[in-house]
Short mmCIF file of C-alpha atoms and ligand atoms in Angstrom, two decimals:
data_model
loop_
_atom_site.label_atom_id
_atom_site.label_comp_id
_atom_site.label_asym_id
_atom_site.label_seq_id
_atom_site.Cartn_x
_atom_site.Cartn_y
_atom_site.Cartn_z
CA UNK N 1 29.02 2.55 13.58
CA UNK N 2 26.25 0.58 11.60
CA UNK N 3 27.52 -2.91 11.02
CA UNK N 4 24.74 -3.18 8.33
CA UNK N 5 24.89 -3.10 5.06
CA UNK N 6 27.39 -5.37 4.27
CA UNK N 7 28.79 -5.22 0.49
CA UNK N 8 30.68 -8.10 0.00
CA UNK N 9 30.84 -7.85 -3.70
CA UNK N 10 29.41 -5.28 -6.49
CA UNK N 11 25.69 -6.42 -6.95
CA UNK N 12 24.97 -8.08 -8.96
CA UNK N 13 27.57 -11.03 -8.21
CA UNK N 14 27.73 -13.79 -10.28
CA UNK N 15 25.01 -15.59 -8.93
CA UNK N 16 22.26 -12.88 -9.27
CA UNK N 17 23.55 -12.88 -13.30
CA UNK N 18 23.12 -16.13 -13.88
CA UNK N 19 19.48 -16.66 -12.21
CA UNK N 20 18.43 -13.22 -13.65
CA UNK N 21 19.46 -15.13 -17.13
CA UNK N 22 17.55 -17.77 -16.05
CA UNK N 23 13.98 -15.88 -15.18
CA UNK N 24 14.53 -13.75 -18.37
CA UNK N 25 14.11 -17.44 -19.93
CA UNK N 26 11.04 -19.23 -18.04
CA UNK N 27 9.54 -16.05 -16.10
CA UNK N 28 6.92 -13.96 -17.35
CA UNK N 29 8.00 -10.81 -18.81
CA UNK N 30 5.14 -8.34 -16.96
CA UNK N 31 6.70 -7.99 -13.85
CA UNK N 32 8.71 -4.72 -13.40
CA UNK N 33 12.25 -5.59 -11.51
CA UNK N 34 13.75 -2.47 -9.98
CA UNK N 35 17.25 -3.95 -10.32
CA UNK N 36 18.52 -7.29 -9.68
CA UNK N 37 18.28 -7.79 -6.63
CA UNK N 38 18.19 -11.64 -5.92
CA UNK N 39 17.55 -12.97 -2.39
CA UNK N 40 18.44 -15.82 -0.91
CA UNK N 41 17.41 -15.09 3.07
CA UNK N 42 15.86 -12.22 4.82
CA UNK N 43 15.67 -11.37 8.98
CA UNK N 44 14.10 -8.79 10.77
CA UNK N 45 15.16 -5.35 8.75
CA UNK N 46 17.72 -7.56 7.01
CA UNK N 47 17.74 -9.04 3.34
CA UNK N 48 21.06 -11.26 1.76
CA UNK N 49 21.49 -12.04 -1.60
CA UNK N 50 22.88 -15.02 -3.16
CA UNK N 51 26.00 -13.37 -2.90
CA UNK N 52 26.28 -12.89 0.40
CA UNK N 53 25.52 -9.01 0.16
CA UNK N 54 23.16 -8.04 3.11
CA UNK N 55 20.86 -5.07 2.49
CA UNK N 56 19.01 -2.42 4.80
CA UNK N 57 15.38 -3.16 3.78
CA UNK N 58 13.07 0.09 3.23
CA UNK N 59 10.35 -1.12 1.19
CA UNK N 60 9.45 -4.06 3.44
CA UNK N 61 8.88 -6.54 0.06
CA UNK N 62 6.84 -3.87 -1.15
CA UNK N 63 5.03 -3.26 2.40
CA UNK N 64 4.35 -6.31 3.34
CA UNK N 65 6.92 -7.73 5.85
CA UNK N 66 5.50 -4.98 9.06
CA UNK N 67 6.96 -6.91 11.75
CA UNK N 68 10.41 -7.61 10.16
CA UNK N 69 11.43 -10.76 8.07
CA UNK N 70 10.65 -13.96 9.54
CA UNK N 71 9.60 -13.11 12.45
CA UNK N 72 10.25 -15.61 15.05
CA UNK N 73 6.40 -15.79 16.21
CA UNK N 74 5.44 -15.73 12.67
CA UNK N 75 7.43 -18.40 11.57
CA UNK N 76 6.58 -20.68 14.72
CA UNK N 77 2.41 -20.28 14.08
CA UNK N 78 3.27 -21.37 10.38
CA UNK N 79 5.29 -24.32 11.45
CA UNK N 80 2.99 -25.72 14.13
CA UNK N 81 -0.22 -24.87 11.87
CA UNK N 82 2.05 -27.29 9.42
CA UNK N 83 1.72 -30.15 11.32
CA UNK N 84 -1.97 -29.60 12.40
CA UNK N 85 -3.50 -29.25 8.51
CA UNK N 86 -2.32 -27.14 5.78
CA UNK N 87 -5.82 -27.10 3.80
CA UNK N 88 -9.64 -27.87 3.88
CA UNK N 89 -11.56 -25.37 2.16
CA UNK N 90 -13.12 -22.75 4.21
CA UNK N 91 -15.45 -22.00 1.29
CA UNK N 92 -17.54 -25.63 2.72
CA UNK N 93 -16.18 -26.47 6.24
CA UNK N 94 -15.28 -24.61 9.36
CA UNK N 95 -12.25 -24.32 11.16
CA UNK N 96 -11.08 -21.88 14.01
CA UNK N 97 -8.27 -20.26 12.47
CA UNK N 98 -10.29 -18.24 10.29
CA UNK N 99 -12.61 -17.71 12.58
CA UNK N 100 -9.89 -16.28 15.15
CA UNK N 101 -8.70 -14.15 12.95
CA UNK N 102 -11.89 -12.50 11.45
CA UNK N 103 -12.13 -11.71 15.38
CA UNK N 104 -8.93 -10.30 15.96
CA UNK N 105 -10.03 -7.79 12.55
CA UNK N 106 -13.17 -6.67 13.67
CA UNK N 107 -11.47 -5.57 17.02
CA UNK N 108 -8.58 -3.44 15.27
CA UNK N 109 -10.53 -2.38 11.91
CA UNK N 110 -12.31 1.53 12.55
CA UNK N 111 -16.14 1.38 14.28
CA UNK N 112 -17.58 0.23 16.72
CA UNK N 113 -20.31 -2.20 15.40
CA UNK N 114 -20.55 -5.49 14.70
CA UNK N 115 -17.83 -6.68 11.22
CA UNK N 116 -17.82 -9.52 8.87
CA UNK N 117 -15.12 -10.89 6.87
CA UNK N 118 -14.44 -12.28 3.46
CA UNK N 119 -11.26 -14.31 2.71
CA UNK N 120 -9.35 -14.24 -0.48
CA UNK N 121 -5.76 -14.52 -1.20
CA UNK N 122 -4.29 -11.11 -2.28
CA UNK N 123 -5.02 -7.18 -2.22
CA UNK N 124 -6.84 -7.49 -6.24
CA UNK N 125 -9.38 -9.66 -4.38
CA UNK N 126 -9.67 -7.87 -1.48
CA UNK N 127 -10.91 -5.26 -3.72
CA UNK N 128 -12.87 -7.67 -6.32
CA UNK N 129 -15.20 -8.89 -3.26
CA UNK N 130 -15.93 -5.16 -1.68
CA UNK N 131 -16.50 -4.33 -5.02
CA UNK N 132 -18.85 -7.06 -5.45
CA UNK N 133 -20.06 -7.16 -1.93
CA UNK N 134 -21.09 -2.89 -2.98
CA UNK N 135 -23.12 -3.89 -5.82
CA UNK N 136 -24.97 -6.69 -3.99
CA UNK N 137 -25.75 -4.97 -1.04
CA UNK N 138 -27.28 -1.60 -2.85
CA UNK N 139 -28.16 -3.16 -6.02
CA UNK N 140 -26.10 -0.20 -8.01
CA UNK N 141 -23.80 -0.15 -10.08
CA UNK N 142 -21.62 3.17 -10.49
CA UNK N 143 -18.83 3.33 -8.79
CA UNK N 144 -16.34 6.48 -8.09
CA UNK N 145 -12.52 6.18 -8.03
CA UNK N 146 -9.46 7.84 -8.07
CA UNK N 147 -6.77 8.78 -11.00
CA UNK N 148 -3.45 7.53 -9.88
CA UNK N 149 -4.83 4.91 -7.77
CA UNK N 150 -3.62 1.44 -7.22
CA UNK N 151 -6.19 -1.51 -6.32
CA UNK N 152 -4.98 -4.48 -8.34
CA UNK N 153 -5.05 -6.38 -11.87
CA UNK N 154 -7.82 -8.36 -12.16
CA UNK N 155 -10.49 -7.11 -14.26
CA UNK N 156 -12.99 -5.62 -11.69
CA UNK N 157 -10.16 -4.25 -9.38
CA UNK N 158 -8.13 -2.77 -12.96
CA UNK N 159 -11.05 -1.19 -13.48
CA UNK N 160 -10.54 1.41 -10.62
CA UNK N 161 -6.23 1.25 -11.08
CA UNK N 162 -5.35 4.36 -12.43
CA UNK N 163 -1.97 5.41 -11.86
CA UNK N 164 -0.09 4.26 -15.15
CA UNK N 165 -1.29 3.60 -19.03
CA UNK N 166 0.65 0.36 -19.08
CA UNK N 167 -1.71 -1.24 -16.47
CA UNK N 168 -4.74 -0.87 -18.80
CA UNK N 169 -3.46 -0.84 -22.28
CA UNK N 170 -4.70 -3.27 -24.70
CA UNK N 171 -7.33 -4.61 -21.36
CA UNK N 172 -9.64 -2.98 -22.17
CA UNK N 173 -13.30 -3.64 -21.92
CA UNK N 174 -13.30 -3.21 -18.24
CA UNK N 175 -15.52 -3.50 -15.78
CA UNK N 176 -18.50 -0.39 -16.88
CA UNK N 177 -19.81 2.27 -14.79
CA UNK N 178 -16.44 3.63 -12.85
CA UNK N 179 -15.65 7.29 -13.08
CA UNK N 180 -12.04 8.54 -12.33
CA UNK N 181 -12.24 11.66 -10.22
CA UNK N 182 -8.75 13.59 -9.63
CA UNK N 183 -7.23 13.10 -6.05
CA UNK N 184 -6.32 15.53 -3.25
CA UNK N 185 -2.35 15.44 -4.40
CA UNK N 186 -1.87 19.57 -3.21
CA UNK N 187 2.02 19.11 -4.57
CA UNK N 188 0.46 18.63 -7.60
CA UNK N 189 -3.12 19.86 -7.61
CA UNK N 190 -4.91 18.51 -10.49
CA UNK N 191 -7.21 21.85 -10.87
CA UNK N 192 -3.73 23.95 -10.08
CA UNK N 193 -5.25 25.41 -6.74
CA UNK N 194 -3.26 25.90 -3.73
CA UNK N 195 -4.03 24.12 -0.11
CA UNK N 196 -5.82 25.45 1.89
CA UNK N 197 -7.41 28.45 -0.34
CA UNK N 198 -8.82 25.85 -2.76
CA UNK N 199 -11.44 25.26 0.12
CA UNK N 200 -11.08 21.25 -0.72
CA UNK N 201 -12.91 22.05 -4.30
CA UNK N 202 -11.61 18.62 -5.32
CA UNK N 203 -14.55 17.01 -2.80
CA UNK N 204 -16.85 19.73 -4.12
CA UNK N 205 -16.01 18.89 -7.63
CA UNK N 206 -17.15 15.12 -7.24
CA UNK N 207 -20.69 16.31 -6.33
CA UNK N 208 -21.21 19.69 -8.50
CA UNK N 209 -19.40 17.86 -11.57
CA UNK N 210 -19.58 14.08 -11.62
CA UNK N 211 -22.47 13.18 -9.42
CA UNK N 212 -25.03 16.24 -10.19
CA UNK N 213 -24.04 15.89 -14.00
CA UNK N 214 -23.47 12.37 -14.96
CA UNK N 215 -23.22 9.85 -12.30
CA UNK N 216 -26.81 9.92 -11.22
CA UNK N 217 -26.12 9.35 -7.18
CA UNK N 218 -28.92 6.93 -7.40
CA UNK N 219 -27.11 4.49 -9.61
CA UNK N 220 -24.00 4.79 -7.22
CA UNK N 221 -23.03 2.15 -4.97
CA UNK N 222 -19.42 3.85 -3.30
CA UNK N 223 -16.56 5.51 -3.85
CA UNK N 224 -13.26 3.47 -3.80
CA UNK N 225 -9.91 4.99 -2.16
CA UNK N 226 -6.63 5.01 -1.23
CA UNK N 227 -6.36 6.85 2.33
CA UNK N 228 -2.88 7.24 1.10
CA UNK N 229 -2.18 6.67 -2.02
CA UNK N 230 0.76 4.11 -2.41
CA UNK N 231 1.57 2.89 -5.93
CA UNK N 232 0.71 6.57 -6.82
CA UNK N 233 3.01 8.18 -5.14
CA UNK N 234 2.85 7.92 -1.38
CA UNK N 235 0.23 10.87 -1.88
CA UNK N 236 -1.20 12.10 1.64
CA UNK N 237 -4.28 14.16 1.65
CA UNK N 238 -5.09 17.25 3.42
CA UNK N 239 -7.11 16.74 7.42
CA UNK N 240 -10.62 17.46 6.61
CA UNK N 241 -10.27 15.63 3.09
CA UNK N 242 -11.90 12.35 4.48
CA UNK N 243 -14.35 13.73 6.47
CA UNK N 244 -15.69 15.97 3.63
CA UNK N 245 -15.88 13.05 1.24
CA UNK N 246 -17.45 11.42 3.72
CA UNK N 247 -19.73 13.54 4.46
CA UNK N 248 -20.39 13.76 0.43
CA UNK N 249 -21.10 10.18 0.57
CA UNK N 250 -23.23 10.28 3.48
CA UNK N 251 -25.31 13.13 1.24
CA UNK N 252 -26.41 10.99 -1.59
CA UNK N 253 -26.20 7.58 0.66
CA UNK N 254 -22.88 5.82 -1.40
CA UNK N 255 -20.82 3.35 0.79
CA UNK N 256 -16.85 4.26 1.47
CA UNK N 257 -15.03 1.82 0.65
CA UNK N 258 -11.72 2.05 2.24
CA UNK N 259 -8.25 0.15 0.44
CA UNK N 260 -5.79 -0.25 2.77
CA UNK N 261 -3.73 -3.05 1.38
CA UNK N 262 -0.42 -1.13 1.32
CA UNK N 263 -1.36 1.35 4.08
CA UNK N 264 -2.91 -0.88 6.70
CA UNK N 265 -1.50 -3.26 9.54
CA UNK N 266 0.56 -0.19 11.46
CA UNK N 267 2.38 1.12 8.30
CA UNK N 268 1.23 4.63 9.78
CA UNK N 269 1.77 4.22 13.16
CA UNK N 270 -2.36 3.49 13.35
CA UNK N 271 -3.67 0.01 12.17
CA UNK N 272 -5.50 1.87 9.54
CA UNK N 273 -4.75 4.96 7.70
CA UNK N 274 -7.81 5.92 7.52
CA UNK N 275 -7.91 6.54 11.54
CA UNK N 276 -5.51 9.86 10.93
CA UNK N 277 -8.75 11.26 9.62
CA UNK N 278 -10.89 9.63 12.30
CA UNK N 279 -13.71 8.11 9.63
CA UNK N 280 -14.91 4.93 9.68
CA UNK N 281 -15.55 3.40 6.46
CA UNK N 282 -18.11 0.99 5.58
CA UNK N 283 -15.76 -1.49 3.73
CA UNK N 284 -12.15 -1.90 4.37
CA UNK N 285 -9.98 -4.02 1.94
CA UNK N 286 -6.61 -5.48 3.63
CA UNK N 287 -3.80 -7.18 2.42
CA UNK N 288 0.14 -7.44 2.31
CA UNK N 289 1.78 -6.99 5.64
CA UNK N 290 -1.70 -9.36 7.33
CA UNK N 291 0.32 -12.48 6.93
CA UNK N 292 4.03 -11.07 6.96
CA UNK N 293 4.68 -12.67 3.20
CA UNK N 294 1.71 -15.40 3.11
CA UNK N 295 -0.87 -14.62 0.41
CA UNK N 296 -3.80 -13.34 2.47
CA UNK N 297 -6.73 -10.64 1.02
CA UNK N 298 -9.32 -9.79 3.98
CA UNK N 299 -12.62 -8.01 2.96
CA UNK N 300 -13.85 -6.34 6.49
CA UNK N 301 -17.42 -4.84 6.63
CA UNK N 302 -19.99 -3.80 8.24
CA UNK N 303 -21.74 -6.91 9.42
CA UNK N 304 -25.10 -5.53 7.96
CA UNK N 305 -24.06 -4.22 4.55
CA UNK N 306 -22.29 -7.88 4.51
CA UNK N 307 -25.08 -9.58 4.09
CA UNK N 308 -24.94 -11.90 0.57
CA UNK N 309 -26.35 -15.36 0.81
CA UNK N 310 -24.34 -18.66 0.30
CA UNK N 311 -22.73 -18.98 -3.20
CA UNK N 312 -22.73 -15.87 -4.19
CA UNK N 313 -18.61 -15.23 -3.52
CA UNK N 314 -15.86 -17.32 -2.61
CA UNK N 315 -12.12 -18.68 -3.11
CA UNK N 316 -10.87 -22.23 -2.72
CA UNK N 317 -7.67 -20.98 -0.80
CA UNK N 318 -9.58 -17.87 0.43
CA UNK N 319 -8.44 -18.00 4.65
CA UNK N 320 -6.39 -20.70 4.64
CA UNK N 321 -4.73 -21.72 7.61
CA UNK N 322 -0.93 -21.05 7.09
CA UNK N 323 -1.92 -17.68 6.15
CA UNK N 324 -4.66 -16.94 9.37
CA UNK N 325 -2.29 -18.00 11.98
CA UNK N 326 0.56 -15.74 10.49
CA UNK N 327 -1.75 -13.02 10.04
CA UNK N 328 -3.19 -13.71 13.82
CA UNK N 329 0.49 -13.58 15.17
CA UNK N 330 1.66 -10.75 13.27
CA UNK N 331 -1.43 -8.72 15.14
CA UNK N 332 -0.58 -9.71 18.52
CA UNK N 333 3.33 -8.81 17.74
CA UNK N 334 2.20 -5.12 16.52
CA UNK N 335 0.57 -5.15 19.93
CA UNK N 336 3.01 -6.52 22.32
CA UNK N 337 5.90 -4.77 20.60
CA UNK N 338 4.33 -1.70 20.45
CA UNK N 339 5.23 -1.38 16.51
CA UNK N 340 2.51 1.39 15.95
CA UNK N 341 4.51 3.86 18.67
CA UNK N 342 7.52 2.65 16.82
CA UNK N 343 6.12 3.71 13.48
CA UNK N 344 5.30 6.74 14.46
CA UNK N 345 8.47 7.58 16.49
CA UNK N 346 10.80 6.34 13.80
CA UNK N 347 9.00 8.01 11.10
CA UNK N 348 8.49 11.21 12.39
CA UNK N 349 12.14 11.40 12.81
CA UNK N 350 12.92 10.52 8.93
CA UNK N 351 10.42 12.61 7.87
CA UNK N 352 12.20 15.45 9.85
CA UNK N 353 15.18 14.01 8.72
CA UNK N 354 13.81 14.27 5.18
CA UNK N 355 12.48 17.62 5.16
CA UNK N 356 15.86 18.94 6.22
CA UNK N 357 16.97 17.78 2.99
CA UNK N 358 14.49 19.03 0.99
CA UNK N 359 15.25 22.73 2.34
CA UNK N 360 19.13 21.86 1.16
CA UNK N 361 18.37 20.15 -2.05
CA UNK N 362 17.87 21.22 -5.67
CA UNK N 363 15.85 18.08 -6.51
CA UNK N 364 13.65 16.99 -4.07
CA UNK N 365 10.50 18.34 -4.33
CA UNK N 366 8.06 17.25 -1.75
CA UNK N 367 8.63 15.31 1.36
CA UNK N 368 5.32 13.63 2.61
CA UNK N 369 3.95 10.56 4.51
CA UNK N 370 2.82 9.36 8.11
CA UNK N 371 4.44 7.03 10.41
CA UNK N 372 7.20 4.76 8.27
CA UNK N 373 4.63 5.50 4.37
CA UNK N 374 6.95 8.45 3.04
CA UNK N 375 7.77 9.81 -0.13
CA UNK N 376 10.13 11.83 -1.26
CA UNK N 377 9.39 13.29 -4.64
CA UNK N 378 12.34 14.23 -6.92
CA UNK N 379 11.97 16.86 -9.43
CA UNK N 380 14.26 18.84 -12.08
CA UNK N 381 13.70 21.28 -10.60
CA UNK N 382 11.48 22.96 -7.90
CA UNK N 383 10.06 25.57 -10.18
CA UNK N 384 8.77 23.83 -13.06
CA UNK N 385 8.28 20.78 -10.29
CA UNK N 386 9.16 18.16 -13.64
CA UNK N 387 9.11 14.55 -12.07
CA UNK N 388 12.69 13.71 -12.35
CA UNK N 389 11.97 10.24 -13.14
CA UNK N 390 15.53 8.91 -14.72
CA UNK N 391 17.31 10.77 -11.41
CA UNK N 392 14.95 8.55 -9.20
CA UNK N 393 16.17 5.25 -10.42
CA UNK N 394 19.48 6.44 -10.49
CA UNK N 395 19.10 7.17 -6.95
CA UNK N 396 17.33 3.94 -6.27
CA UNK N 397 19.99 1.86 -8.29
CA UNK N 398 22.78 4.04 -6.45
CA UNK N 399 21.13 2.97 -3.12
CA UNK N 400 20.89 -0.17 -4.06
CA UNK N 401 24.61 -0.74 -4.81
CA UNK N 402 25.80 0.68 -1.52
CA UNK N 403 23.27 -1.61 0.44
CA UNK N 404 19.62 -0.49 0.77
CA UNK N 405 17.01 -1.95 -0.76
CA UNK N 406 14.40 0.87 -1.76
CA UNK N 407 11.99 1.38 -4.61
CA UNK N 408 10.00 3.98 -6.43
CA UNK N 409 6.60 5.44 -6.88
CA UNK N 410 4.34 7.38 -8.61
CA UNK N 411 6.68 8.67 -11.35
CA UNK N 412 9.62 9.91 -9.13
CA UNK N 413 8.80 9.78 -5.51
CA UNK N 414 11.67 7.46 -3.73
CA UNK N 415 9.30 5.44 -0.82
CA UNK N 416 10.62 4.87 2.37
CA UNK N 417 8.58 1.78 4.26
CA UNK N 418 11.05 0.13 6.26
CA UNK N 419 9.82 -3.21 8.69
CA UNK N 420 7.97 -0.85 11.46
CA UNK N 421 10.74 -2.99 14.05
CA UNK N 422 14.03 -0.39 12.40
CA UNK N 423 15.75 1.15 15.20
CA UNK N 424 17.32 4.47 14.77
CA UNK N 425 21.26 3.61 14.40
CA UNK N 426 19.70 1.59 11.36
CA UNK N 427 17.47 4.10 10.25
CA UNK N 428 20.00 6.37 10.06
CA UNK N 429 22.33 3.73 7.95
CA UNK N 430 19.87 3.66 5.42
CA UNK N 431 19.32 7.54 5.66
CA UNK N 432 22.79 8.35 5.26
CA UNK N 433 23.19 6.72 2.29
CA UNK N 434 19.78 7.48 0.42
CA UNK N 435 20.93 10.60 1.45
CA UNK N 436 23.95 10.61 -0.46
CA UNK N 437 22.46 9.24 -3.30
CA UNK N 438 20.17 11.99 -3.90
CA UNK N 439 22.80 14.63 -3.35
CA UNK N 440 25.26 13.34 -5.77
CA UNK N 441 22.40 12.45 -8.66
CA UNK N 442 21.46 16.26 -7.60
CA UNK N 443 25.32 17.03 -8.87
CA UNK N 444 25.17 15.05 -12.09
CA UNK N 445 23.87 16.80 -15.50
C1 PLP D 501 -3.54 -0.05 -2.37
C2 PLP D 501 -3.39 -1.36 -3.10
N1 PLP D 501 -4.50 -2.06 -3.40
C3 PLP D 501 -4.42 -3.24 -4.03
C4 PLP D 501 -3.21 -3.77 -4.40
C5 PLP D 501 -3.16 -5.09 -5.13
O1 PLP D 501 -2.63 -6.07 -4.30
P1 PLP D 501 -2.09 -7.45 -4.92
O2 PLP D 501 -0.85 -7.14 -5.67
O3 PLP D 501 -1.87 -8.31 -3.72
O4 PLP D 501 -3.18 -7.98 -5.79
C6 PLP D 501 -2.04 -3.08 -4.11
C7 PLP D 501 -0.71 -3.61 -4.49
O5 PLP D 501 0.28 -2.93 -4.52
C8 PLP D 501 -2.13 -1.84 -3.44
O6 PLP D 501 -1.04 -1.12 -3.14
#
C-alpha cells in the first residue's frame, strides 16, 4: 500500500479559503487557477498544502520541477551560490557560472557543432531572443507557426501562441508577418485526413499553400514549433513529420527553430524532444524544468547563425547565478540518476496503463505522449470525438480532492508529467485514482 496521498481534511481547508480570499483581493485576476490548491512545502514527487494535505504531483509545477521538488543537490548549489554573490549583471561582466552552464547546453542540446547561448529569465524570452536572433541573422522577416501552439505572452512570442482566443483578444497589433499553419494533430486532423494515407499533406500544405502562394520563402526567416505540443494538448506528431518539415525548410533555406520549454530537460526520456525524430534544429528555446523552479530562459544556437554584435539583445537578470548553478546541478542529476531511462521506463508503462483504459472507456478518446509528456484526451463521445471539456475538470477537480495534483490541456486532454524521479508503487497511486476519476465522470450524465 501507497502511503501517499495523504487527505487530512477536504481541500480546500480553512487555510487555502482564507489566502484564496486574500489573492482574489491583491493578485492579478489573469492567471487561470485549476482549483485551490495552496502550497505550503513540496519534496521530491510530493506537494503539502497549508493544511497539511500531501498530494501526488503529476504536472511537475506545470513541467518544471524534472528532478523532483527541492532536490537536495539543487537546493545545496543555490545555497552555497548564496553566500558567494547573488547578482552582477552578466549583460557587462563575466562570471563562470554562466559560462559553465552554456557548456554543459551545448554538450546535451542536438548537433554536433559548435553552440552559443543567450540568457533570459523565462520560456516568453527564450522565444523573444530566437525570434529576434532569426531576423538578425537572415535579415527576414516572415515567420511560420503553428495553430494551437504555446510560446509565451509577450508581444513577439504572443504573436506565434495560438492555442486559445483569450490569449490574444483585445492584444492585438502583434508582432506582423507570422502565418499560422495547422499542426500534425492525426486525432484531430485539421484537413480531416487519416494517418498515414494523408501522405503528411499537412508538411506539403505549408509549401504548395502558404509558402508558394503568399509567404514568399525569400522573406522567411524560420518556422517556429512545438516538437510536442504542450499547452495545446500534449499533441505528438507522426515519425517522419520532423524530418519532412525539415527537409521543407532546408528547400527554401528557413531556420528551425525548435521550443522546447515544456518538452525539454528529459521530460521524454531524451533531453530534447526533438531527438525522437533525430533532427537537429538550428535554434532551440529552453526553459522550465533548467533550473528546477528558478526563473531561467536559455536561447541555444548554432554558434554561427548566433552571431549579433554587442547591444543588440540582453536582460539585466538574464543568467543569473542562483538560477545557472541550479540549472547546472539539475543536468548532472538527470545524468547520474539516470532520469531519462526513468522517463522512459515509467512512462511507457502509464501510457500502457492508459491505453488499457481507453479500450474500456466511453470517454477517453486518445491516449498519446512519450516518456512521462502524456495526454489523455476526453471526449463525449468517441464518435462525434466532442472535447468533453466540463468532464475534464471534473476529473481534474475529482483528482484533486482525493490527492493528486494534475491539470489540463488543450481543451480536454488530462496531462500526466509527473517529476521524471516517480517510482512505480507511486505511479500507480496516482493512476489508480485518475483512473477512477475518469470512470465515474464517464458514469455521470
Ligand atoms: C512550449 C512553451 N513555450 C513557451 C512557454 C512560455 O514560458 P513562460 O511561461 O516561462 O514565459 C511555455 C509555457 O507554458 C511553453 O509551454
Amino acid at each position: 500500500m501507497s502511503v501517499y496521498p495523504k487527505i487530512v481534511v477536504s481541500p480546500p481547508g480553512p487555510k487555502a479559503r482564507e489566502l484564496v480570499k486574500k489573492d482574489e483581493q491583491f493578485i492579478s485576476p489573469s492567471y487561470v487557477r485549476y482549483y485551490p490548491l495552496v502550497i505550503e512545502s513540496a519534496n521530491d514527487c510530493i506537494v503539502k498544502d497549508v493544511d497539511g494535505n500531501e498530494y501526488i504531483d503529476l504536472n511537475s509545477g506545470i513541467a518544471c520541477m524534472n528532478v523532483g521538488h527541492n532536490h537536495p543537490r539543487v537546493v545545496e548549489a543555490i545555497k552555497s551560490q548564496c553566500d558567494r554573490f547573488l547578482h552582477y549583471s552578466n549583460t557587462d561582466f563575466y562570471y563562470k557560472e554562466v559560462i559553465n552552464l552554456a557548456e554543459k547546453l551545448a554538450e546535451i542540446t542536438p548537433g554536433d557543432f559548435e553552440k552559443k547561448t543567450y540568457f533570459g529569465n523565462s520560456g516568453t524570452e527564450a522565444v523573444e531572443a530566437a525570434v529576434k536572433l532569426a531576423k538578425w541573422h537572415t535579415r527576414k522577416q516572415l515567420f511560420i507557426g503553428f495553430i494551437s501552439a504555446f510560446h509565451g505572452r509577450t508581444v513577439g512570442a504572443l504573436s506565434f501562441t495560438a492555442s486559445k482566443p483569450t490569449q490574444r483578444r483585445h492584444f492585438f497589433p502583434l508582432m506582423p508577418g507570422v502565418a499560422h499553419v495547422p499542426y500534425a494533430y492525426c486525432y484531430r486532423c485539421p484537413f480531416k485526413l487519416t494517418y498515414p494515407e494523408c501522405h503528411y499533406w499537412c508538411v506539403d500544405f505549408i509549401d504548395e499553400f502558404v509558402l508558394q502562394k503568399y509567404m514568399p520563402p525569400e522573406d522567411v526567416a524560420a518556422i517556429l514549433f512545438e516538437p510536442i505540443q504542450g499547452e495545446g494538448g500534449y499533441v505528438v506528431p507522426p515519425p517522419e513529420y520532423f524530418p519532412r518539415l525539415k527537409k521543407l525548410a532546408d528547400k527554401y533555406g528557413l531556420l528551425l527553430i525548435d521550443d522546447e520549454v515544456q518538452s525539454g530537460i528529459g521530460r521524454t526520456g531524451k533531453w530534447f524532444a526533438i531527438e525522437h525524430w533525430n533532427v537537429e534544429p538550428d535554434i532551440i528555446c529552453s526553459s522550465k524544468a533548467l533550473a528546477s523552479g528558478l526563473p531561467i530562459g536559455a536561447t541555444i544556437a548554432k554558434a554561427k547563425i548566433m552571431d549579433w554584435p554587442g547591444g543588440s539583445h540582453a536582460s539585466t537578470f538574464g543568467g543569473n547565478p542562483l538560477s545557472c548553478v541550479a540549472a547546472a546541478a539539475v543536468i548532472e542529476t538527470i545524468k547520474e540518476e539516470k532520469l531519462l531511462d526513468n522517463a522512459s521506463k515509467q512512462g511507457a508503462y502509464a501510457l500502457k496503463r492508459l491505453r488499457e483504459l481507453k479500450e474500456r472507456s466511453d470517454i477517453v478518446g486518445d491516449v498519446r505522449g512519450k516518456g512521462l509528456m502524456i495526454g489523455v484526451e476526453l471526449v463525449e463521445d468517441k464518435e462525434s470525438k466532442k472535447p468533453a471539456v466540463q468532464k475534464a475538470v471534473r476529473v481534474i477537480t475529482r483528482a484533486w480532492k482525493r490527492g493528486v495534483a494534475i491539470v489540463t490541456c488543450g481543451a480536454s486532454t488530462i496531462r500526466i508529467a509527473p517529476p521524471l524521479t516517480i517510482q512505480g508503487e507511486m505511479l500507480d497511486a496516482a493512476l489508480d485514482i485518475v483512473e477512477d476519476a475518469i470512470d465515474e465522470v464517464a458514469k455521470e450524465a
